[in-house]
mmCIF file of C-alpha atoms in Angstrom:
data_model
loop_
_atom_site.group_PDB
_atom_site.id
_atom_site.type_symbol
_atom_site.label_atom_id
_atom_site.label_comp_id
_atom_site.label_asym_id
_atom_site.label_seq_id
_atom_site.Cartn_x
_atom_site.Cartn_y
_atom_site.Cartn_z
ATOM 1 C CA MET A 20 -13.350 -32.299 4.388
ATOM 2 C CA LYS A 21 -13.470 -28.834 5.918
ATOM 3 C CA THR A 22 -16.562 -27.179 7.229
ATOM 4 C CA ALA A 23 -16.774 -23.408 7.353
ATOM 5 C CA PHE A 24 -18.778 -21.615 9.982
ATOM 6 C CA GLN A 25 -19.915 -18.035 9.954
ATOM 7 C CA VAL A 26 -20.550 -16.358 13.271
ATOM 8 C CA ASP A 27 -22.095 -12.937 13.743
ATOM 9 C CA ILE A 28 -20.053 -11.128 16.355
ATOM 10 C CA THR A 29 -19.973 -7.475 17.320
ATOM 11 C CA PHE A 30 -16.926 -5.307 17.718
ATOM 12 C CA GLU A 31 -17.612 -5.113 21.441
ATOM 13 C CA GLN A 32 -17.565 -8.920 21.667
ATOM 14 C CA ILE A 33 -14.266 -9.065 19.817
ATOM 15 C CA LEU A 34 -12.843 -6.375 22.069
ATOM 16 C CA SER A 35 -13.964 -8.304 25.132
ATOM 17 C CA LEU A 36 -12.253 -11.456 23.834
ATOM 18 C CA VAL A 37 -9.051 -9.561 23.050
ATOM 19 C CA LYS A 38 -8.973 -8.120 26.550
ATOM 20 C CA GLN A 39 -8.998 -11.682 27.895
ATOM 21 C CA LEU A 40 -5.895 -12.676 25.926
ATOM 22 C CA PRO A 41 -2.529 -12.995 27.650
ATOM 23 C CA ARG A 42 -0.115 -10.122 27.058
ATOM 24 C CA GLN A 43 2.041 -12.054 24.552
ATOM 25 C CA GLN A 44 -0.956 -12.920 22.399
ATOM 26 C CA LYS A 45 -2.136 -9.303 22.501
ATOM 27 C CA LEU A 46 1.295 -8.230 21.261
ATOM 28 C CA LYS A 47 1.170 -10.835 18.503
ATOM 29 C CA LEU A 48 -2.313 -9.664 17.496
ATOM 30 C CA THR A 49 -1.123 -6.053 17.482
ATOM 31 C CA LYS A 50 1.775 -6.921 15.171
ATOM 32 C CA GLU A 51 -0.538 -8.765 12.783
ATOM 33 C CA LEU A 52 -2.957 -5.827 12.676
ATOM 34 C CA GLU A 53 -0.065 -3.422 12.058
ATOM 35 C CA LYS A 54 1.212 -5.581 9.180
ATOM 36 C CA GLU A 55 -2.251 -5.599 7.635
ATOM 37 C CA ALA A 56 -2.542 -1.816 7.954
ATOM 38 C CA ILE A 57 0.927 -1.294 6.487
ATOM 39 C CA ASP A 58 0.164 -3.640 3.575
ATOM 40 C CA SER A 59 -3.060 -1.775 2.893
ATOM 41 C CA LYS A 60 -1.372 1.635 3.011
ATOM 42 C CA LEU A 61 1.486 0.441 0.816
ATOM 43 C CA SER A 62 -0.936 -0.939 -1.759
ATOM 44 C CA SER A 63 -2.797 2.379 -1.797
ATOM 45 C CA LEU A 64 0.440 4.310 -2.237
ATOM 46 C CA LEU A 65 1.648 2.072 -5.032
ATOM 47 C CA LYS A 66 -1.696 2.389 -6.791
ATOM 48 C CA ALA A 67 -1.615 6.188 -6.435
ATOM 49 C CA PHE A 68 1.866 6.468 -7.933
ATOM 50 C CA LYS A 69 1.491 3.778 -10.576
ATOM 51 C CA ALA A 70 2.589 5.102 -13.942
ATOM 52 C CA PRO A 71 1.495 3.691 -17.241
ATOM 53 C CA LYS A 72 3.999 1.371 -18.857
ATOM 54 C CA LEU A 73 6.586 3.331 -20.767
ATOM 55 C CA ASP A 74 8.412 2.120 -23.811
ATOM 56 C CA LEU A 75 11.803 3.307 -25.015
ATOM 57 C CA GLU A 76 10.260 5.399 -27.799
ATOM 58 C CA THR A 77 8.101 7.390 -25.354
ATOM 59 C CA ILE A 78 11.050 7.970 -23.027
ATOM 60 C CA THR A 79 13.261 9.083 -25.934
ATOM 61 C CA GLU A 80 10.599 11.531 -27.141
ATOM 62 C CA GLU A 81 10.321 13.092 -23.682
ATOM 63 C CA VAL A 82 14.104 13.349 -23.346
ATOM 64 C CA GLU A 83 14.347 15.119 -26.703
ATOM 65 C CA ILE A 84 11.604 17.589 -25.715
ATOM 66 C CA VAL A 85 13.459 18.443 -22.503
ATOM 67 C CA ARG A 86 16.812 18.734 -24.291
ATOM 68 C CA LYS A 87 15.305 21.009 -26.931
ATOM 69 C CA GLY A 88 13.891 23.248 -24.201
ATOM 70 C CA ILE A 89 17.266 23.423 -22.455
ATOM 71 C CA TYR A 90 19.185 24.249 -25.644
ATOM 72 C CA GLU A 91 16.673 26.912 -26.724
ATOM 73 C CA LYS A 92 16.903 28.849 -23.441
ATOM 74 C CA PRO A 93 18.874 32.053 -23.856
ATOM 75 C CA LYS A 94 22.236 31.956 -22.115
ATOM 76 C CA HIS A 95 23.152 34.913 -19.915
#
């Protein structure tokens, strides 16, 4: 059986605790925070560039539109 505790702690208290950590643990904490930030940024980027699912018919239609435009351009 696990018991969960919730503790109210301020940023200043956390910062004070971090400052007390040995150098190696500070480095480890830094790496973990960087990974979390990178994961968050990557998720945001992927969400921003997410395209709706495309089927072969939609792709073929777009290709034909582009081809038609290319072939209809006057040649110099």
